[in-house]
Amino acid sequence: MRTQMWINGVFTPGTSGNSIDVLDPATEELIERVPAGNAADVTAAVDAASAAFAAWRRMPAGERTDLLHEVARKLTEKTEELAVLLTREGGKPLVENRDEMSWSAACFRYYAEISRNIRGRVIPSVESSQLNLVLKEPYGVVGTIVPWNYPILLMAWKVAPALAAGNTVVIKPSEMTPLSTLAFADIFDHLPPGVVNIVTGYGREAGEPLVLDPRVRVIAFTGSLETGRHIARIAADQIKKLHLELGGKDAFIVAEDADLDVAVPGVAWAALLNTGQVCTSTERVYVQESIAPAFIERITDYARGLRLGPGLDPDTDVGPMVGATYRAKVESQVAEALAQGARALTGGRRPASRQRGYFYEPTVLVNVDHSMRIMREETFGPAIPIMTYRTFDEAVRLANDSPFGLGANLYTNDARRVKQFYEEVQAGTLWVNDPLTDNDAGPFGGMKMSGMGRELGEEGLDEFRETKHLHWDFEGGVKPWWYPYTRQG
Ligand code: NAD
């Protein structure tokens, strides 16, 4: 297991001498310790990334393509090892982490191919003696700050396009899941030293110095709204380019024509995947009142039938939450909702059978409304609060009644409802009849307080490219609009 930082192609224990305990959320036991990186370590990593930039940006596109394909190949080869490691430190069931590895490899393959095809454009000139080019170029050093819920996938969504565009990178993984990212030293080690660097550490001690280093031209961050706001504040003095993927409160609308055989497991999956710890987790469900009784009964049975357990147990459907503070947040939102009149049809507590580990039962809540915190703030846990609606207009209004706008889901086969949904719902990704499916070619990101910028697709590449406009006049003579000059002439 790799437990040291990786800077300029060399493993290092860092300068502070301090370490971070990495715990198994299913047992609360120590797995390993990693260095608690600090400003000096970040400076060393940015030194390396800056030095590597000149050669990396000039590398012919085809060579970069091959190197990125090699990342995908090595990642695929190590899928099982990485998935087990990630289950141990993050808690997600093994099957979900295998998927995370294959999606991450696909992302590297997608941007490997994009890298081969990077281009600017020729635009019409004002006069025939001129050439006008729109050029795209890398920024330089990109800092990526990643959360614990999809540590590899969200790293890949940033690092793959940043490298494809010709930038070099410093990665700061979450302090809760650094081990799977450190294992990437062996996956990136065919790249020139310094092109990718990994610094472990806490947000304040290692994340902030990365944001504050003036040589880091872009910060690509995924994490909570609070941290995103803080980063925006401290980056403002440098007018640093920020790419922020923040929290969500995704709505799921179930229309009256929905097939409940699909909608029940679909909504449950969207709400409970990774124990509800997905940025696009379904956190609010709106069901048309004519089908609500059947839907609620069936989703309650479904949630009750799920098996809780450690992610490495093949019988586990729902793993532990990642840590005590995250579980406490769900508990407090549920308790507050119950005190305000909500009813828990199942769950609403820790499982009696599991004394160790950060487990929380899948929870179905009814009698909820938008005055409750559980319908307004991000929960990030296994809760499914359900409201009913009468008209589709009402469902759209409820879906939009949120400061967040990351994703939204709909089950229907009625084209008029789909049209109203995609025209009126304010969210960066809209899924109809296929919740939470990512597409490497499709941009992903949030509206409103869910962030700014997009990952994936061509938009995801453009976040890491500066635009230059070249205006070149081959004749370059005196122009009539230089009035003082022409008067004198
Ligand atoms: P977090 O904000 O606590 O931490 C995210 C990262 O930021 C970690 O690496 C952390 O060390 C670092 N960090 C913390 N304080 C920092 C500081 N002052 N300066 C610089 N870096 C700092 O988030 P988390 O708990 O790890 O992740 C959960 C959150 O991430 C949820 O809110 C979730 O919605 C969000 N998320 C969003 C998306 C998306 O694409 N929009 C995807 C996944 C997760």
XYZ file of C-alpha atoms and ligand atoms in Angstrom:
533
model
C 0.000 0.000 0.000
C 1.346 3.466 -0.915
C 1.310 5.733 2.132
C 3.642 8.544 1.098
C 3.036 11.661 -0.964
C 4.249 11.620 -4.551
C 6.053 14.736 -5.709
C 8.121 15.028 -8.885
C 7.943 11.262 -9.335
C 9.416 10.594 -5.882
C 7.720 9.241 -2.745
C 8.119 11.538 0.233
C 6.923 11.537 3.856
C 6.482 15.314 3.742
C 8.022 17.949 5.956
C 5.631 18.240 8.914
C 6.236 14.819 10.472
C 2.508 14.722 11.283
C 0.150 12.105 9.973
C -3.532 11.500 9.314
C -5.316 8.352 10.507
C -7.326 6.675 7.763
C -10.222 4.727 9.295
C -12.413 1.917 8.000
C -15.969 3.307 8.285
C -17.434 -0.195 8.638
C -15.369 -0.975 11.746
C -13.998 2.435 12.880
C -10.557 0.761 12.947
C -7.301 2.276 11.730
C -6.259 1.125 8.250
C -3.111 3.216 7.748
C -1.549 6.612 8.305
C -0.604 9.078 5.585
C 1.431 12.286 5.841
C -0.377 15.466 6.847
C 1.011 17.660 4.081
C 1.570 21.377 4.624
C 2.451 24.543 2.697
C 6.065 23.424 2.158
C 4.923 20.162 0.579
C 2.458 22.012 -1.645
C 5.214 24.412 -2.711
C 7.442 21.468 -3.642
C 4.620 19.914 -5.671
C 3.861 23.186 -7.463
C 7.619 23.651 -8.145
C 7.632 20.222 -9.808
C 4.438 20.824 -11.774
C 5.710 24.243 -12.946
C 9.017 22.762 -14.092
C 7.284 19.945 -15.962
C 4.833 22.236 -17.752
C 7.006 23.557 -20.599
C 7.793 20.107 -22.008
C 4.336 18.667 -21.336
C 2.482 21.441 -23.181
C 4.738 21.028 -26.220
C 4.437 17.262 -26.398
C 2.885 16.244 -29.729
C -0.804 15.450 -29.288
C -0.483 11.833 -30.403
C 2.131 11.111 -27.740
C -0.047 12.594 -25.014
C -2.943 10.505 -26.285
C -0.888 7.326 -25.932
C 0.206 8.255 -22.409
C -3.395 8.892 -21.319
C -4.528 5.596 -22.839
C -1.778 3.941 -20.817
C -3.233 5.494 -17.636
C -6.588 3.904 -18.508
C -4.963 0.556 -19.229
C -3.055 0.459 -15.931
C -6.126 1.597 -14.012
C -8.194 -1.177 -15.573
C -5.514 -3.723 -14.696
C -5.599 -2.589 -11.053
C -9.383 -2.338 -10.780
C -9.847 -4.996 -8.142
C -6.981 -3.831 -5.927
C -8.145 -0.206 -6.091
C -11.802 -1.077 -5.557
C -10.982 -3.061 -2.399
C -8.808 -0.235 -1.076
C -11.526 2.299 -1.732
C -14.159 0.146 -0.039
C -11.929 -0.140 2.997
C -11.341 3.593 3.369
C -14.631 4.959 1.972
C -17.159 2.258 2.895
C -18.884 1.965 -0.492
C -19.850 -1.597 -1.478
C -17.243 -3.288 -3.636
C -19.508 -3.561 -6.702
C -19.982 0.212 -6.669
C -16.234 0.787 -6.453
C -15.602 -1.561 -9.363
C -17.989 0.635 -11.331
C -16.135 3.722 -10.151
C -12.876 2.286 -11.524
C -14.357 1.398 -14.885
C -16.019 4.837 -15.232
C -12.707 6.479 -14.305
C -10.794 4.459 -16.905
C -13.440 5.389 -19.493
C -12.930 9.066 -18.634
C -9.168 8.792 -19.269
C -9.879 7.032 -22.582
C -12.373 9.713 -23.608
C -9.927 12.558 -22.962
C -7.063 10.592 -24.532
C -9.029 10.702 -27.774
C -10.017 14.346 -27.290
C -6.345 15.114 -26.758
C -5.549 13.775 -30.216
C -8.144 16.127 -31.688
C -7.566 19.374 -29.849
C -7.889 22.347 -32.146
C -8.609 26.055 -32.313
C -10.304 27.738 -35.265
C -9.810 30.188 -38.099
C -12.302 33.062 -38.073
C -13.210 35.555 -40.804
C -10.909 38.585 -40.975
C -11.967 42.208 -41.362
C -9.664 42.717 -44.352
C -8.265 40.331 -46.916
C -4.674 40.983 -45.812
C -5.348 39.517 -42.388
C -5.376 36.157 -40.653
C -7.412 35.672 -37.463
C -6.962 32.598 -35.329
C -8.639 31.490 -32.113
C -5.983 29.597 -30.217
C -6.529 27.400 -27.198
C -3.726 26.848 -24.768
C -3.233 25.253 -21.347
C -3.224 27.428 -18.229
C -0.163 25.879 -16.577
C -0.436 24.262 -13.167
C -3.905 23.061 -12.168
C -4.748 22.309 -8.527
C -7.415 19.657 -8.034
C -9.147 19.266 -4.679
C -11.273 16.165 -4.407
C -13.873 14.821 -1.906
C -14.151 11.332 -0.405
C -17.387 10.083 -1.962
C -15.989 9.360 -5.462
C -12.277 10.007 -4.919
C -11.059 8.355 -8.107
C -13.866 9.294 -10.474
C -13.872 12.957 -9.467
C -10.082 13.048 -9.656
C -10.294 11.544 -13.178
C -12.918 14.104 -14.272
C -10.386 16.845 -13.492
C -6.985 15.300 -14.156
C -7.849 13.663 -17.513
C -9.069 16.864 -19.234
C -6.420 19.016 -17.531
C -3.642 16.757 -18.853
C -5.290 16.381 -22.261
C -5.295 20.168 -22.577
C -1.562 20.292 -21.750
C -1.637 21.367 -18.087
C 0.288 19.777 -15.245
C -1.482 18.857 -12.030
C -1.280 18.760 -8.252
C -3.901 16.488 -6.668
C -5.101 17.002 -3.076
C -7.334 14.053 -2.149
C -9.708 14.077 0.799
C -8.062 13.345 4.136
C -10.638 10.565 4.561
C -9.784 8.625 1.389
C -6.149 9.315 0.460
C -5.002 5.694 0.041
C -6.741 4.929 -3.255
C -5.413 8.179 -4.727
C -1.852 7.490 -3.525
C -2.068 4.137 -5.329
C -2.249 6.208 -8.513
C 1.440 6.995 -8.202
C 1.920 3.579 -9.839
C -0.625 4.408 -12.532
C 0.859 7.806 -13.422
C 4.511 6.750 -13.171
C 5.037 6.488 -16.947
C 4.335 10.236 -17.272
C 7.296 12.649 -17.097
C 8.096 13.480 -13.426
C 6.146 16.445 -12.081
C 3.306 16.225 -14.621
C 1.133 14.767 -11.843
C 1.830 15.181 -8.127
C -0.149 13.975 -5.115
C -0.127 15.852 -1.805
C -2.134 14.406 1.087
C -3.353 16.573 3.936
C -6.182 18.423 5.605
C -8.080 21.130 3.774
C -6.752 24.030 5.811
C -3.150 22.805 5.849
C -2.719 21.460 2.313
C -5.784 22.561 0.333
C -5.491 26.260 1.151
C -1.804 26.638 0.224
C -2.688 25.079 -3.138
C -5.440 27.652 -3.668
C -3.157 30.482 -2.548
C -0.066 29.611 -4.632
C -0.062 32.216 -7.446
C 1.528 29.722 -9.845
C -1.584 27.539 -9.627
C -3.715 29.124 -12.333
C -6.840 26.976 -11.946
C -8.452 25.307 -8.965
C -10.813 22.489 -9.868
C -12.721 21.670 -6.704
C -15.468 19.246 -5.811
C -16.829 19.353 -2.294
C -19.245 21.065 0.014
C -20.870 24.445 -0.467
C -19.143 25.795 2.658
C -15.662 24.854 1.446
C -16.435 26.079 -2.067
C -17.480 29.467 -0.700
C -14.328 29.690 1.386
C -12.131 28.834 -1.604
C -13.905 31.458 -3.721
C -13.223 34.065 -1.029
C -9.526 33.292 -0.627
C -8.944 32.948 -4.382
C -10.574 36.293 -5.146
C -7.445 38.383 -4.565
C -5.656 36.519 -7.347
C -8.695 36.497 -9.691
C -7.940 32.801 -9.933
C -9.944 30.672 -12.321
C -12.237 28.454 -10.268
C -14.173 25.436 -11.232
C -16.549 24.528 -8.409
C -18.712 21.419 -8.166
C -20.660 21.832 -4.942
C -23.617 20.348 -3.145
C -27.067 19.427 -4.348
C -30.631 18.747 -3.277
C -31.824 16.848 -6.313
C -35.537 16.405 -6.912
C -37.120 13.293 -8.406
C -40.553 13.764 -9.986
C -42.644 10.647 -10.501
C -45.483 11.325 -12.927
C -48.807 9.506 -12.805
C -48.031 7.443 -15.930
C -44.758 6.088 -14.439
C -44.290 2.327 -14.383
C -43.910 1.597 -10.662
C -41.998 -1.626 -11.351
C -39.218 0.629 -12.643
C -39.847 3.829 -10.686
C -39.688 2.212 -7.236
C -36.224 0.623 -7.596
C -35.094 3.581 -9.735
C -35.914 6.190 -7.096
C -34.557 3.978 -4.295
C -31.300 3.475 -6.183
C -30.953 7.199 -6.930
C -31.516 8.006 -3.248
C -29.493 5.231 -1.635
C -26.517 4.633 -3.933
C -23.338 5.047 -1.866
C -25.627 5.300 1.186
C -27.055 8.526 -0.217
C -23.619 10.130 -0.360
C -23.666 11.145 -4.017
C -23.704 14.806 -5.035
C -26.621 13.950 -7.331
C -28.397 11.743 -4.795
C -32.131 12.059 -4.952
C -32.921 14.066 -1.804
C -36.560 15.018 -2.476
C -39.245 12.906 -4.126
C -42.473 14.348 -5.587
C -45.110 11.772 -6.532
C -48.418 12.471 -8.270
C -51.143 11.925 -5.691
C -53.105 9.290 -7.643
C -50.175 6.840 -7.550
C -48.669 8.023 -4.256
C -50.182 5.380 -1.919
C -48.918 2.481 -4.063
C -45.538 4.123 -4.663
C -44.979 4.886 -0.985
C -45.956 1.405 0.137
C -43.676 -0.250 -2.382
C -40.622 1.967 -1.844
C -40.976 1.479 1.916
C -40.931 -2.309 1.457
C -38.004 -1.999 -0.912
C -35.946 0.128 1.511
C -36.809 -2.163 4.411
C -35.562 -5.189 2.453
C -32.077 -3.788 1.802
C -29.211 -5.422 3.685
C -26.797 -3.184 5.597
C -23.231 -4.305 6.054
C -19.559 -3.755 5.345
C -18.823 -2.956 1.712
C -16.521 -5.960 1.343
C -19.341 -8.385 2.210
C -20.881 -9.540 -1.112
C -24.344 -9.692 0.528
C -24.275 -5.992 1.384
C -26.683 -3.671 -0.435
C -26.040 -0.535 1.618
C -22.691 0.211 3.264
C -21.840 2.467 6.210
C -21.726 6.239 5.961
C -18.202 7.602 5.702
C -17.905 9.143 9.153
C -19.563 10.123 12.400
C -20.209 13.785 11.534
C -21.929 12.864 8.273
C -24.212 10.413 10.073
C -24.934 12.978 12.777
C -26.139 15.432 10.104
C -28.701 12.936 8.748
C -29.782 12.074 12.277
C -30.356 15.694 13.183
C -32.324 16.458 9.997
C -34.519 13.373 10.473
C -35.089 14.104 14.181
C -36.046 17.696 13.409
C -38.455 16.600 10.642
C -40.101 14.046 12.954
C -40.506 16.721 15.625
C -42.199 18.942 13.018
C -44.742 16.271 12.071
C -42.981 14.010 9.555
C -43.479 10.242 9.791
C -40.759 7.609 9.244
C -42.271 4.582 7.504
C -39.005 2.698 7.828
C -35.538 3.527 9.189
C -34.905 6.769 11.036
C -32.315 5.119 13.277
C -29.013 3.249 13.495
C -29.379 -0.505 13.001
C -29.519 -2.280 16.350
C -27.470 -5.159 14.943
C -24.423 -2.997 14.169
C -22.757 -1.407 17.141
C -19.549 -0.520 15.279
C -19.301 1.406 12.028
C -21.170 4.472 10.840
C -24.358 2.697 9.758
C -27.762 4.314 9.350
C -30.906 2.591 8.123
C -32.461 3.615 4.797
C -35.239 5.960 5.831
C -38.529 6.724 4.107
C -40.247 9.888 5.353
C -43.731 11.207 4.569
C -45.679 14.248 5.842
C -42.710 16.429 4.968
C -42.802 19.940 3.507
C -40.454 22.680 2.395
C -40.312 24.334 5.804
C -38.191 21.398 7.017
C -34.398 21.341 6.821
C -34.524 17.852 5.290
C -36.272 19.351 2.236
C -33.981 22.386 1.962
C -30.431 21.525 3.023
C -28.210 18.827 1.590
C -28.668 15.634 3.648
C -26.002 13.429 2.053
C -27.342 10.268 3.638
C -29.840 7.433 3.110
C -33.087 9.395 3.477
C -36.020 9.423 1.038
C -38.453 12.230 1.972
C -41.600 12.041 -0.171
C -44.245 14.709 -0.943
C -47.262 14.358 -3.185
C -48.399 16.840 -5.836
C -51.577 17.359 -7.852
C -50.498 19.071 -11.117
C -47.240 18.843 -13.027
C -46.872 22.639 -12.730
C -46.853 22.165 -8.968
C -44.161 19.450 -9.229
C -41.926 21.721 -11.311
C -42.451 24.593 -8.865
C -41.465 22.370 -5.945
C -38.405 21.021 -7.782
C -37.227 24.589 -8.425
C -37.864 25.719 -4.850
C -34.252 25.151 -3.777
C -31.044 27.166 -3.686
C -29.327 24.205 -5.416
C -29.497 23.121 -9.059
C -27.210 20.172 -9.646
C -29.423 17.450 -11.137
C -33.096 16.485 -11.386
C -34.926 13.313 -12.384
C -38.258 12.467 -13.947
C -40.140 9.259 -14.632
C -42.712 9.651 -17.402
C -43.415 8.661 -20.980
C -45.464 11.771 -21.678
C -43.537 13.986 -24.121
C -45.343 17.155 -22.982
C -44.185 16.612 -19.416
C -40.642 15.910 -20.571
C -40.653 19.161 -22.568
C -41.873 21.187 -19.591
C -39.309 19.432 -17.379
C -36.304 20.226 -19.568
C -37.448 23.747 -20.332
C -38.366 24.807 -16.808
C -36.398 22.817 -14.237
C -33.265 24.656 -13.135
C -30.557 22.003 -12.915
C -27.323 21.201 -14.727
C -28.270 17.624 -15.576
C -31.789 16.384 -16.235
C -32.401 12.648 -16.331
C -35.593 11.221 -17.804
C -36.306 7.546 -17.110
C -32.633 6.739 -16.393
C -31.502 8.277 -13.104
C -27.952 9.387 -12.423
C -26.340 7.963 -15.540
C -23.150 9.805 -16.488
C -21.879 10.148 -20.009
C -18.248 11.164 -20.531
C -19.292 13.172 -23.578
C -22.052 15.039 -21.698
C -21.278 18.084 -19.526
C -21.913 17.723 -15.798
C -22.192 20.505 -13.235
C -24.471 22.702 -11.225
C -26.695 25.729 -11.617
C -27.460 28.152 -8.779
C -25.499 27.315 -5.614
C -24.428 23.907 -6.903
C -21.387 25.462 -8.502
C -19.885 26.927 -11.622
C -18.219 25.353 -14.620
C -18.801 21.941 -16.131
C -16.905 18.667 -16.026
C -16.859 16.067 -18.821
C -17.532 16.600 -22.505
C -15.981 19.385 -24.540
C -17.067 21.838 -21.843
C -14.978 19.881 -19.344
C -11.919 20.334 -21.541
C -12.537 24.054 -22.015
C -12.355 24.628 -18.263
C -8.635 23.900 -18.592
C -7.906 25.955 -21.727
C -7.278 29.663 -22.131
C -8.540 31.347 -25.263
C -6.204 33.566 -27.270
C -7.130 35.568 -30.328
C -4.356 36.151 -32.873
C -4.875 39.059 -35.305
C -2.181 39.210 -37.990
C -2.071 41.709 -40.843
C 0.425 40.648 -43.495
C 0.653 44.175 -44.903
C 0.384 46.044 -41.636
C 0.142 49.559 -43.180
C -1.050 52.823 -41.637
C -4.794 52.666 -40.997
C -7.165 55.542 -41.788
C -8.653 55.420 -38.282
C -5.391 56.443 -36.643
C -6.707 60.026 -36.898
C -3.959 62.065 -35.289
C -1.346 60.191 -37.263
C -3.165 60.533 -40.600
C -3.783 64.274 -39.931
C -0.088 64.773 -39.376
C 0.780 62.636 -42.433
P -15.450 19.031 1.800
O -15.799 20.357 1.242
O -15.422 18.869 3.261
O -14.015 18.570 1.284
C -13.703 18.480 -0.083
C -12.213 18.669 -0.265
O -11.876 20.007 0.080
C -11.345 17.768 0.616
O -10.208 17.343 -0.130
C -10.923 18.710 1.742
O -9.714 18.356 2.358
C -10.777 20.013 0.982
N -10.862 21.212 1.827
C -11.547 21.362 2.986
N -11.355 22.604 3.486
C -10.559 23.251 2.603
C -9.997 24.563 2.548
N -10.210 25.463 3.529
N -9.226 24.907 1.491
C -8.986 24.015 0.505
N -9.459 22.749 0.519
C -10.249 22.374 1.539
O -16.452 17.995 1.113
P -16.589 16.431 1.408
O -17.302 16.241 2.692
O -15.283 15.760 1.194
O -17.542 15.984 0.200
C -18.932 16.013 0.286
C -19.470 17.217 -0.449
O -19.024 17.184 -1.802
C -20.971 17.229 -0.521
O -21.447 18.510 -0.247
C -21.272 16.865 -1.973
O -22.479 17.340 -2.476
C -20.111 17.456 -2.667
N -19.924 16.796 -3.957
C -20.245 17.480 -5.085
C -20.110 16.869 -6.327
C -20.434 17.611 -7.593
O -20.011 17.173 -8.643
N -21.147 18.707 -7.542
C -19.645 15.570 -6.404
C -19.337 14.893 -5.212
C -19.465 15.537 -3.990
